[in-house]
Coordinates of C-alpha atoms and ligand atoms in Angstrom, one line a residue:
M1 CA -0.2 0.2 -0.2
D2 CA 1.6 3.4 -0.8
N3 CA 0.3 6.9 0.7
T4 CA -1.1 8.1 -2.1
T5 CA -5.0 8.5 -2.9
N6 CA -6.7 7.1 -5.8
P7 CA -7.1 10.3 -8.0
G8 CA -11.1 8.8 -8.9
Q9 CA -12.0 9.3 -5.5
R10 CA -13.3 11.4 -3.2
S11 CA -11.2 12.4 0.2
S12 CA -11.6 14.3 2.6
D13 CA -8.4 15.5 3.4
Q14 CA -8.7 19.1 1.6
G15 CA -11.9 20.1 3.6
T16 CA -13.8 18.2 5.9
C17 CA -10.6 17.1 8.6
A18 CA -9.2 21.0 8.4
L19 CA -7.9 21.8 12.0
R20 CA -11.2 21.8 14.4
G21 CA -11.7 24.4 17.3
G22 CA -11.0 28.2 17.0
N23 CA -13.6 30.9 15.8
D24 CA -16.3 28.4 16.7
L25 CA -15.8 27.7 20.5
P26 CA -17.4 29.5 22.7
S27 CA -14.9 31.9 24.9
C28 CA -14.3 30.1 28.3
S29 CA -11.7 30.2 31.2
I30 CA -9.5 27.6 31.8
V31 CA -8.5 27.2 35.2
I32 CA -5.6 25.2 36.2
F33 CA -5.1 23.6 39.9
G34 CA -1.8 22.3 40.4
A35 CA -0.5 25.7 38.3
S36 CA 3.1 25.5 40.1
G37 CA 3.7 21.6 39.6
D38 CA 5.7 20.1 36.6
L39 CA 2.5 19.2 34.7
T40 CA 1.3 22.8 34.3
A41 CA 4.9 24.1 32.7
R42 CA 5.8 20.5 31.0
K43 CA 2.5 19.6 29.5
L44 CA 0.1 21.9 29.8
I45 CA 1.0 25.4 29.6
P46 CA 2.8 24.4 26.2
A47 CA -0.4 22.1 24.9
L48 CA -2.5 25.5 25.2
L49 CA 0.0 27.7 23.7
N50 CA 0.1 25.7 20.4
L51 CA -3.3 25.7 20.2
F52 CA -3.4 29.2 20.7
R53 CA -1.1 29.4 18.0
H54 CA -2.5 27.3 15.3
H55 CA -5.7 29.5 16.5
C56 CA -7.7 26.3 17.5
L57 CA -8.4 28.3 21.4
P58 CA -11.6 29.9 21.5
P59 CA -10.8 33.9 20.0
R60 CA -11.5 35.0 23.9
F61 CA -10.4 33.2 27.1
N62 CA -8.4 33.5 30.2
I63 CA -6.5 30.9 31.6
V64 CA -5.9 30.9 35.5
G65 CA -3.6 28.7 37.4
C66 CA -3.9 28.4 41.1
G67 CA -1.5 26.8 43.8
R68 CA -0.3 27.2 47.2
S69 CA 2.6 28.9 46.4
P70 CA 2.3 33.1 46.6
M71 CA 2.4 34.8 44.1
D72 CA 1.3 37.3 41.6
H73 CA 0.3 37.2 38.1
D74 CA 3.3 38.6 36.3
A75 CA 6.0 36.1 38.7
F76 CA 3.4 33.2 37.7
R77 CA 4.0 34.3 33.5
R78 CA 7.6 34.4 34.3
S79 CA 8.4 31.5 36.7
L80 CA 6.7 29.5 33.1
A81 CA 8.8 31.7 30.3
E82 CA 11.7 30.7 32.3
F83 CA 10.7 27.2 32.8
R84 CA 10.3 27.6 28.6
Q85 CA 13.2 29.2 28.0
Q86 CA 15.7 26.1 30.1
N87 CA 13.2 23.2 28.4
Q88 CA 11.4 24.2 25.5
P89 CA 13.5 26.8 23.7
D90 CA 11.1 29.3 21.9
D91 CA 10.7 28.9 18.0
D92 CA 8.3 31.8 18.0
P93 CA 8.5 34.1 20.7
T94 CA 5.7 36.2 19.7
A95 CA 3.5 34.0 19.8
W96 CA 4.5 33.5 24.0
Q97 CA 4.1 37.3 23.9
K98 CA 0.8 37.4 22.8
F99 CA -0.6 34.7 24.7
A100 CA 1.3 35.2 28.0
P101 CA -0.9 38.6 28.8
R102 CA -4.1 35.6 29.1
I103 CA -2.3 33.9 31.8
F104 CA -3.3 35.1 35.6
Y105 CA -2.5 33.3 39.0
Q106 CA -4.3 32.8 42.1
E107 CA -3.3 31.8 45.2
L108 CA -5.4 29.0 46.9
R109 CA -5.4 26.5 49.9
Y110 CA -6.8 23.4 48.8
D111 CA -9.1 22.8 52.1
Q112 CA -10.1 26.2 52.1
P113 CA -13.7 27.4 51.1
A114 CA -13.2 30.9 51.5
D115 CA -10.5 31.0 48.7
Y116 CA -12.7 29.1 46.5
L117 CA -14.6 32.7 46.7
V118 CA -11.9 34.4 45.9
L119 CA -11.1 32.5 42.9
A120 CA -14.6 33.1 41.7
E121 CA -14.9 36.7 42.2
L122 CA -11.0 36.4 40.1
L123 CA -12.9 34.8 37.7
A124 CA -15.5 37.0 37.6
R125 CA -13.9 40.1 36.8
L126 CA -11.5 38.7 34.2
D127 CA -14.5 37.6 32.3
R128 CA -16.0 41.2 32.4
E129 CA -13.1 42.5 31.6
H130 CA -11.9 40.4 28.6
G131 CA -15.4 39.8 27.3
V132 CA -14.9 35.9 28.0
A133 CA -18.5 33.9 29.0
P134 CA -18.7 32.3 32.8
N135 CA -17.7 29.1 31.1
R136 CA -15.3 27.2 32.9
V137 CA -12.6 24.3 32.6
F138 CA -11.3 22.9 35.5
Y139 CA -8.2 20.9 35.0
L140 CA -7.3 19.1 38.4
A141 CA -3.7 18.7 37.6
V142 CA -3.1 17.5 41.4
P143 CA -2.3 14.6 43.3
P144 CA -5.3 12.3 42.5
S145 CA -5.9 12.2 46.4
L146 CA -7.3 16.2 46.3
Y147 CA -9.3 15.1 43.6
P148 CA -12.3 14.6 46.0
L149 CA -11.5 17.6 47.9
I150 CA -11.2 19.7 45.0
G151 CA -14.3 18.9 43.0
A152 CA -16.2 19.4 46.6
R153 CA -14.9 23.0 47.2
I154 CA -15.6 23.9 43.6
G155 CA -19.0 22.7 43.9
E156 CA -19.7 24.7 47.2
A157 CA -18.4 28.0 45.8
G158 CA -21.3 27.6 43.2
L159 CA -18.8 27.3 40.3
A160 CA -19.3 24.1 39.4
A161 CA -23.0 24.9 38.1
A162 CA -24.2 24.3 34.9
T163 CA -27.5 24.5 33.1
A164 CA -29.2 21.2 31.6
E165 CA -28.5 22.4 28.1
E166 CA -25.1 22.6 28.1
N167 CA -24.6 21.6 24.5
S168 CA -25.9 25.3 23.4
S169 CA -23.4 27.4 23.0
Q170 CA -25.8 30.2 24.5
V171 CA -25.3 29.4 28.0
P172 CA -22.4 28.9 31.1
W173 CA -21.2 25.5 31.2
S174 CA -18.8 24.2 33.8
R175 CA -16.3 21.2 33.2
I176 CA -13.8 19.1 35.9
V177 CA -10.7 17.5 34.0
V178 CA -9.4 14.8 36.0
E179 CA -6.6 12.5 34.9
K180 CA -5.4 8.9 35.8
P181 CA -5.8 6.8 38.2
F182 CA -9.5 6.9 39.0
G183 CA -9.2 5.2 42.1
H184 CA -7.0 2.4 43.5
D185 CA -9.4 -0.3 43.3
L186 CA -13.3 -0.6 42.3
A187 CA -14.3 0.4 45.7
S188 CA -12.7 3.8 46.3
A189 CA -13.7 4.3 42.0
V190 CA -17.2 4.5 43.0
E191 CA -16.0 6.6 46.3
L192 CA -14.4 9.2 44.0
D193 CA -17.1 9.2 41.4
R194 CA -19.9 9.6 44.3
V195 CA -18.0 12.8 45.3
L196 CA -17.2 14.5 41.8
H197 CA -21.2 13.4 41.3
N198 CA -22.1 15.6 44.2
S199 CA -20.9 19.1 42.6
F200 CA -21.1 17.8 38.5
A201 CA -22.8 15.6 36.4
E202 CA -21.4 12.6 34.6
R203 CA -21.4 15.0 31.4
Q204 CA -19.0 17.6 33.3
I205 CA -16.6 15.3 34.2
F206 CA -13.7 14.2 31.7
R207 CA -11.4 11.5 32.8
I208 CA -8.4 11.3 30.4
D209 CA -6.7 8.7 29.3
H210 CA -3.6 9.5 26.8
Y211 CA -3.7 6.5 24.7
L212 CA -7.3 7.6 23.3
A213 CA -5.5 10.8 22.1
K214 CA -3.2 9.4 20.2
E215 CA -4.0 9.3 16.3
T216 CA -3.4 5.9 15.4
V217 CA -5.6 4.9 18.5
Q218 CA -8.1 6.7 16.7
N219 CA -7.4 5.3 13.8
I220 CA -8.7 2.0 15.2
L221 CA -12.4 2.8 14.7
M222 CA -12.0 4.2 11.3
L223 CA -9.7 1.4 10.1
R224 CA -12.4 -1.0 11.3
F225 CA -15.8 0.7 10.5
A226 CA -14.7 2.6 7.9
N227 CA -13.7 0.3 5.0
A228 CA -16.0 -3.0 4.2
I229 CA -12.9 -5.4 3.8
F230 CA -11.6 -5.9 7.4
E231 CA -14.9 -6.3 9.2
P232 CA -16.3 -9.2 7.6
L233 CA -13.3 -11.1 8.9
W234 CA -13.0 -9.2 12.4
N235 CA -14.3 -12.6 14.9
R236 CA -14.2 -16.2 15.5
S237 CA -14.0 -17.7 12.0
Y238 CA -11.0 -16.2 10.7
I239 CA -8.8 -14.6 13.7
D240 CA -6.5 -16.6 15.4
Y241 CA -5.3 -14.7 18.5
V242 CA -5.4 -10.7 19.1
G243 CA -2.0 -9.4 20.6
I244 CA -1.9 -5.5 22.7
L245 CA 1.9 -4.7 23.8
S246 CA 2.7 -1.7 25.1
G247 CA 6.7 -2.3 25.8
E248 CA 9.0 0.3 27.3
K249 CA 12.6 1.1 28.1
L250 CA 12.3 3.2 30.8
G251 CA 12.2 2.5 34.4
V252 CA 10.1 3.8 36.8
E253 CA 11.9 6.7 37.2
H254 CA 10.8 9.4 39.8
R255 CA 7.3 7.6 40.4
A256 CA 8.5 5.0 42.6
G257 CA 6.0 6.9 45.6
F258 CA 3.0 5.8 43.5
Y259 CA 4.2 2.8 41.3
E260 CA 5.2 0.4 44.7
S261 CA 1.3 0.8 45.1
A262 CA -0.1 0.6 41.8
G263 CA 2.3 -1.9 39.9
V264 CA 1.7 -2.7 36.1
L265 CA -2.0 -3.9 36.5
R266 CA -3.2 -0.6 38.1
D267 CA -0.8 1.4 36.4
M268 CA -1.0 0.3 32.3
F269 CA -3.9 -2.8 32.5
Q270 CA -7.0 -0.7 34.1
N271 CA -6.7 2.1 31.8
H272 CA -4.6 2.1 28.2
M273 CA -4.6 -2.0 28.2
M274 CA -8.4 -1.7 28.4
Q275 CA -9.0 0.7 26.3
L276 CA -7.0 -0.6 23.1
L277 CA -8.7 -3.9 23.9
A278 CA -12.4 -2.4 23.9
L279 CA -11.4 -1.0 20.5
T280 CA -10.1 -3.7 19.1
A281 CA -13.7 -5.6 20.2
M282 CA -16.2 -3.4 20.7
E283 CA -19.1 -3.9 17.9
P284 CA -19.9 -1.1 15.2
P285 CA -21.7 1.3 17.2
S286 CA -24.6 3.0 15.3
R287 CA -23.2 6.6 15.2
F288 CA -19.6 7.9 15.9
E289 CA -20.7 9.8 18.9
A290 CA -19.7 9.7 22.6
T291 CA -22.2 7.5 23.6
Q292 CA -22.9 5.2 21.3
V293 CA -19.1 4.3 21.1
Q294 CA -19.2 3.9 25.2
D295 CA -21.9 1.9 25.0
E296 CA -20.0 -0.6 22.6
K297 CA -17.0 -0.2 24.8
V298 CA -18.7 -1.1 28.0
K299 CA -20.1 -4.2 26.3
V300 CA -16.6 -5.7 25.7
F301 CA -16.0 -4.7 29.6
R302 CA -19.3 -7.1 30.6
A303 CA -18.1 -9.6 28.3
L304 CA -14.8 -10.6 30.0
K305 CA -14.5 -13.5 31.2
P306 CA -13.2 -13.4 34.7
L307 CA -9.8 -14.8 35.0
D308 CA -9.6 -18.3 36.9
S309 CA -7.9 -16.9 40.4
G310 CA -7.6 -20.2 41.6
D311 CA -5.0 -20.7 38.3
L312 CA -3.8 -17.0 37.9
A313 CA -0.5 -18.6 36.6
A314 CA -2.3 -20.3 33.4
S315 CA -3.4 -17.0 31.9
L316 CA -1.1 -13.9 33.9
I317 CA 2.6 -13.6 33.8
L318 CA 4.2 -11.2 36.2
G319 CA 7.7 -9.8 36.4
Q320 CA 9.7 -7.3 37.6
Y321 CA 12.7 -6.1 36.2
G322 CA 16.0 -6.8 38.0
P323 CA 19.5 -4.9 36.8
G324 CA 20.7 -5.0 33.3
T325 CA 21.5 -3.1 30.5
V326 CA 19.4 -0.8 28.3
A327 CA 20.6 0.7 25.2
G328 CA 24.1 -0.1 26.3
R329 CA 24.1 1.4 29.4
M330 CA 23.8 -0.5 32.9
V331 CA 20.8 0.3 34.8
A332 CA 19.7 -0.6 38.5
G333 CA 17.1 -3.0 39.1
Y334 CA 13.7 -2.2 40.7
R335 CA 14.5 -3.4 43.7
Q336 CA 17.1 -1.1 43.4
E337 CA 15.6 2.2 42.5
Q338 CA 14.9 4.7 44.9
A339 CA 12.1 4.7 47.2
V340 CA 11.7 0.8 46.4
A341 CA 11.8 -1.3 49.1
A342 CA 14.4 -3.7 49.1
D343 CA 11.8 -6.8 49.1
S344 CA 9.2 -5.0 46.8
T345 CA 7.0 -7.5 45.2
T346 CA 5.1 -5.0 42.5
P347 CA 5.3 -6.3 39.3
T348 CA 6.8 -4.0 36.7
F349 CA 5.5 -6.6 33.6
A350 CA 2.2 -8.2 33.0
A351 CA 1.2 -10.5 30.2
M352 CA -2.3 -11.5 30.5
K353 CA -4.6 -14.3 28.3
L354 CA -8.0 -13.3 28.3
L355 CA -11.5 -13.8 26.3
I356 CA -14.2 -12.5 25.6
D357 CA -17.5 -14.2 26.0
N358 CA -19.7 -13.2 23.0
W359 CA -20.7 -14.2 19.7
R360 CA -18.0 -12.8 18.2
W361 CA -15.1 -13.7 20.1
R362 CA -15.9 -17.0 22.0
G363 CA -12.5 -18.6 22.0
V364 CA -10.0 -16.1 20.4
P365 CA -7.4 -15.7 23.0
F366 CA -6.5 -11.9 23.6
Y367 CA -2.3 -11.2 25.0
L368 CA -2.0 -8.2 26.4
I369 CA 1.3 -7.2 27.5
S370 CA 3.3 -4.4 29.1
G371 CA 6.3 -3.8 30.6
K372 CA 8.6 -1.4 32.0
R373 CA 12.4 -1.9 31.1
M374 CA 12.3 -3.7 27.8
P375 CA 14.3 -3.7 24.7
A376 CA 12.1 -1.2 22.9
K377 CA 9.7 1.4 23.2
E378 CA 6.7 0.0 21.0
T379 CA 2.9 -0.1 20.9
R380 CA 1.1 -1.9 19.0
I381 CA -2.0 -4.3 18.3
V382 CA -1.7 -7.3 16.2
I383 CA -4.5 -9.0 14.4
Q384 CA -3.3 -12.5 13.9
F385 CA -5.7 -13.9 11.3
K386 CA -5.9 -18.1 11.1
E387 CA -3.9 -20.4 8.2
V388 CA -5.5 -20.6 5.1
P389 CA -8.3 -23.9 6.0
H390 CA -6.3 -26.4 3.1
S391 CA -2.9 -25.7 1.1
M392 CA -2.6 -26.5 -2.3
F393 CA 1.5 -25.8 -2.0
R394 CA 2.2 -27.6 0.6
R395 CA 3.7 -30.1 -1.4
E396 CA 6.7 -27.6 -2.7
T397 CA 6.4 -25.7 0.8
A398 CA 7.3 -26.8 4.4
D399 CA 4.1 -27.8 5.6
T400 CA 2.7 -24.0 7.3
I401 CA 1.8 -21.4 5.2
L402 CA 2.5 -18.1 7.6
A403 CA -1.1 -17.2 8.1
N404 CA -1.7 -13.0 7.2
R405 CA -1.3 -11.1 10.4
L406 CA -2.5 -7.6 10.2
V407 CA -0.1 -5.3 13.0
L408 CA -1.8 -1.4 14.0
G409 CA 1.3 0.1 14.8
I410 CA 1.3 3.2 17.6
H411 CA 4.9 3.1 18.1
P412 CA 7.5 4.1 17.3
E413 CA 5.9 4.0 13.8
E414 CA 2.4 5.1 13.3
K415 CA 1.2 2.6 11.0
I416 CA -0.8 -0.3 9.7
S417 CA 0.6 -3.1 7.9
L418 CA -0.7 -6.7 6.4
S419 CA 1.5 -9.6 5.8
F420 CA 0.6 -12.0 3.3
Q421 CA 2.0 -14.4 0.7
T422 CA 3.4 -14.0 -2.5
K423 CA 4.7 -16.1 -5.5
S424 CA 9.0 -16.1 -4.9
P425 CA 10.0 -14.1 -8.2
H426 CA 11.5 -17.0 -10.7
S427 CA 10.6 -20.1 -8.9
K428 CA 7.6 -22.5 -9.8
E429 CA 5.9 -22.6 -6.4
C430 CA 7.8 -21.0 -3.8
L431 CA 5.8 -18.5 -1.6
Q432 CA 7.1 -15.6 0.1
P433 CA 6.0 -13.6 2.8
V434 CA 5.3 -9.6 2.2
T435 CA 4.3 -6.6 3.8
M436 CA 2.3 -3.9 2.5
N437 CA 2.6 -0.9 4.8
F438 CA 0.7 2.4 5.8
N439 CA 2.7 5.0 7.4
Y440 CA 0.6 7.2 9.1
E441 CA 3.2 10.0 9.9
R442 CA 4.1 10.4 5.7
R443 CA 0.2 10.9 5.4
R444 CA -0.2 13.9 7.5
N445 CA 1.3 16.6 5.1
N446 CA 3.4 18.3 6.9
R447 CA -0.2 19.5 9.1
P448 CA 0.6 20.3 12.5
G449 CA -0.3 17.3 14.6
F450 CA -1.7 17.6 17.8
D451 CA -0.4 15.9 21.1
A452 CA -2.1 14.3 23.4
Y453 CA -2.5 17.2 25.7
E454 CA -3.8 19.4 23.2
M455 CA -6.4 17.1 21.9
V456 CA -7.6 16.7 25.1
L457 CA -7.9 20.5 26.3
L458 CA -9.7 20.9 23.0
D459 CA -12.3 18.4 23.1
C460 CA -13.2 19.5 26.8
I461 CA -13.5 23.0 25.9
Q462 CA -16.0 21.4 22.7
G463 CA -17.7 19.1 25.5
D464 CA -16.9 15.9 23.2
H465 CA -16.3 13.0 25.5
M466 CA -15.1 10.8 22.8
L467 CA -11.7 10.4 24.1
F468 CA -12.7 10.1 27.6
W469 CA -13.8 7.1 29.9
R470 CA -17.0 7.5 31.5
Q471 CA -17.8 5.9 35.0
D472 CA -19.4 2.8 34.5
G473 CA -16.0 1.9 31.6
V474 CA -13.8 3.0 34.8
E475 CA -15.9 0.6 36.7
L476 CA -16.3 -2.7 34.9
S477 CA -12.0 -2.1 34.2
W478 CA -11.8 -2.4 37.9
A479 CA -14.4 -5.0 38.8
F480 CA -12.9 -7.2 36.3
L481 CA -8.8 -6.5 38.0
D482 CA -9.9 -6.4 41.2
P483 CA -10.0 -9.9 41.8
I484 CA -6.9 -10.5 40.1
L485 CA -5.2 -7.9 41.9
R486 CA -6.5 -9.8 45.7
T487 CA -5.1 -12.9 44.5
C488 CA -1.8 -11.6 43.2
E489 CA -1.0 -9.2 46.2
E490 CA -1.4 -11.9 48.7
C491 CA 2.1 -12.6 49.6
T492 CA 2.3 -15.8 48.9
V493 CA 0.7 -15.9 45.8
A494 CA 2.6 -12.5 44.9
E495 CA 5.9 -14.0 45.7
K496 CA 4.8 -16.8 43.6
L497 CA 4.1 -15.4 40.4
L498 CA 6.4 -12.6 40.6
Q499 CA 9.4 -14.0 38.2
F500 CA 12.2 -11.5 37.7
Y501 CA 13.8 -10.7 34.3
P502 CA 16.9 -8.7 33.5
A503 CA 16.3 -4.7 32.4
G504 CA 16.8 -4.2 28.6
T505 CA 14.9 -8.2 27.6
P506 CA 11.3 -9.2 27.0
G507 CA 10.2 -9.6 30.3
P508 CA 10.8 -13.3 32.3
E509 CA 11.3 -16.0 30.0
A510 CA 8.0 -17.6 30.5
A511 CA 6.1 -14.4 28.5
H512 CA 8.7 -14.7 25.7
P513 CA 6.7 -16.9 23.5
W514 CA 3.8 -14.8 23.8
M515 CA 5.8 -12.0 22.9
K516 CA 7.2 -13.5 20.0
M517 CA 3.8 -13.9 18.7
L518 CA 3.1 -10.3 19.0
S519 CA 6.3 -9.6 17.0
D520 CA 6.1 -7.3 13.9
P521 CA 7.0 -9.4 10.9
E522 CA 8.6 -6.4 9.1
Ligands
BG6_601 C1 0.9 6.2 31.9 C2 2.0 5.9 32.5 O1 0.1 6.6 32.1 O2 1.7 5.8 30.5 C3 3.4 5.0 32.6 O3 1.4 6.2 34.0 C4 3.4 5.2 31.2 O4 4.0 4.8 33.4 C5 2.7 5.9 29.8 O5 5.1 4.9 31.0 C6 3.4 5.7 28.7 O6 2.6 6.1 28.2 P1 3.1 6.7 26.7 O7 2.2 7.3 26.0 O8 4.7 6.8 26.6 O9 3.1 5.1 25.8

């Protein structure tokens, strides 16, 4: 497959897929809690600046950072500018000069109701002075333990109120954005939701999963449902197994405080891996709208066959990285990382074989693998088709003919590749496997791509829930993982299940056959 468009066919590139946002968006204020934190300077402000630079923010907007440190507006702007200079040197300083005056700061103690009233006054004053409508996005760039407190205080200050007709651009709206983890287990996820729902309706809550903002992840639905050729084969009759891999070279870095009590199952499986699974396995929604898409995803979660906790080892391999070599550099094992217990049994790798109990997928194994300190950073979905039912070439070839494999590459290459058999040139009957490759990156035609934070901020301002988790999905995902986590975390089981792998290798040896099944034939 090359990267050209058939001139006889209509292409939506020229018009309908133009950059989103901009003048059509209602004016609003984006309020960031945790303004002096790393996430704000490293991700949120650059994302907003980039959207501004591409005219994708509403023409009128205010950004208000809130944090515990005492600062005035100018000091906040200066601190952001300094961070930019040191970490993201500017190729376009004039954009920053135009953008910076729209940024403000409010000192705020998260537990103090009075401080939220001061914030409300500041927002109202800024609205009047800058002609901005009283629409609000509250972004919680704070540790998850603060979500319930801040959510409640925003509500008490009357800042969460939104009218029933939120979709109308005439009325003020208020939205809250939270990032994973959404709880530590099912009970805490339900409790967090209860507290947020005291102030916000479900349609006002935006739960981010940055995997959903990846172009190639969104492309899964387009590939499946905008083409007639895949869907008839997308089932147990033709698919042998499905593999979903998200491997990383990085170790736990500076996040051991969180990771020690999370491990790979909470950090990657409860959210990103489940979303990739749902997009790959779901039924076609009736319309490409958030509610319909979310409805189909939750049906997949409901159909997951619980793992047999009496025999977890048959469907779950857990690993933890030991010392090893990554990219030619010696690195410490997980237990030697700072703030990790010397006898920690936290898994940094998991390979899970699961089944979906429904008509389409009965009996087809889904292999989900994710781990830290693996040889490469690679994320992909592998659809392994069945072998041909009968090989008339058997006389001349080895016994098996390699079955077709479709790979949806998410990282490092954003691509779709399909491997199949062809006649080997100059031979009579010899087969040769080849790969057709579509590279998403090249297809972008130098259009500015949006990174995950840009995408989710824009969707939140637009009120589009497509790239976010809905609470029923969160709960079903936890409901599937909870019994597994409980069993894994019993000491004796944890010690028995956990296998060690040297950093820089593809997980514990027991998982190597599964890893091989998920390889990219290219
Ligand atoms: C985060 C996890 O959600 O996703 C990290 O907390 C992980 O541990 C990261 O490294 C992986 O994201 P990506 O986009 O780099 O694959």
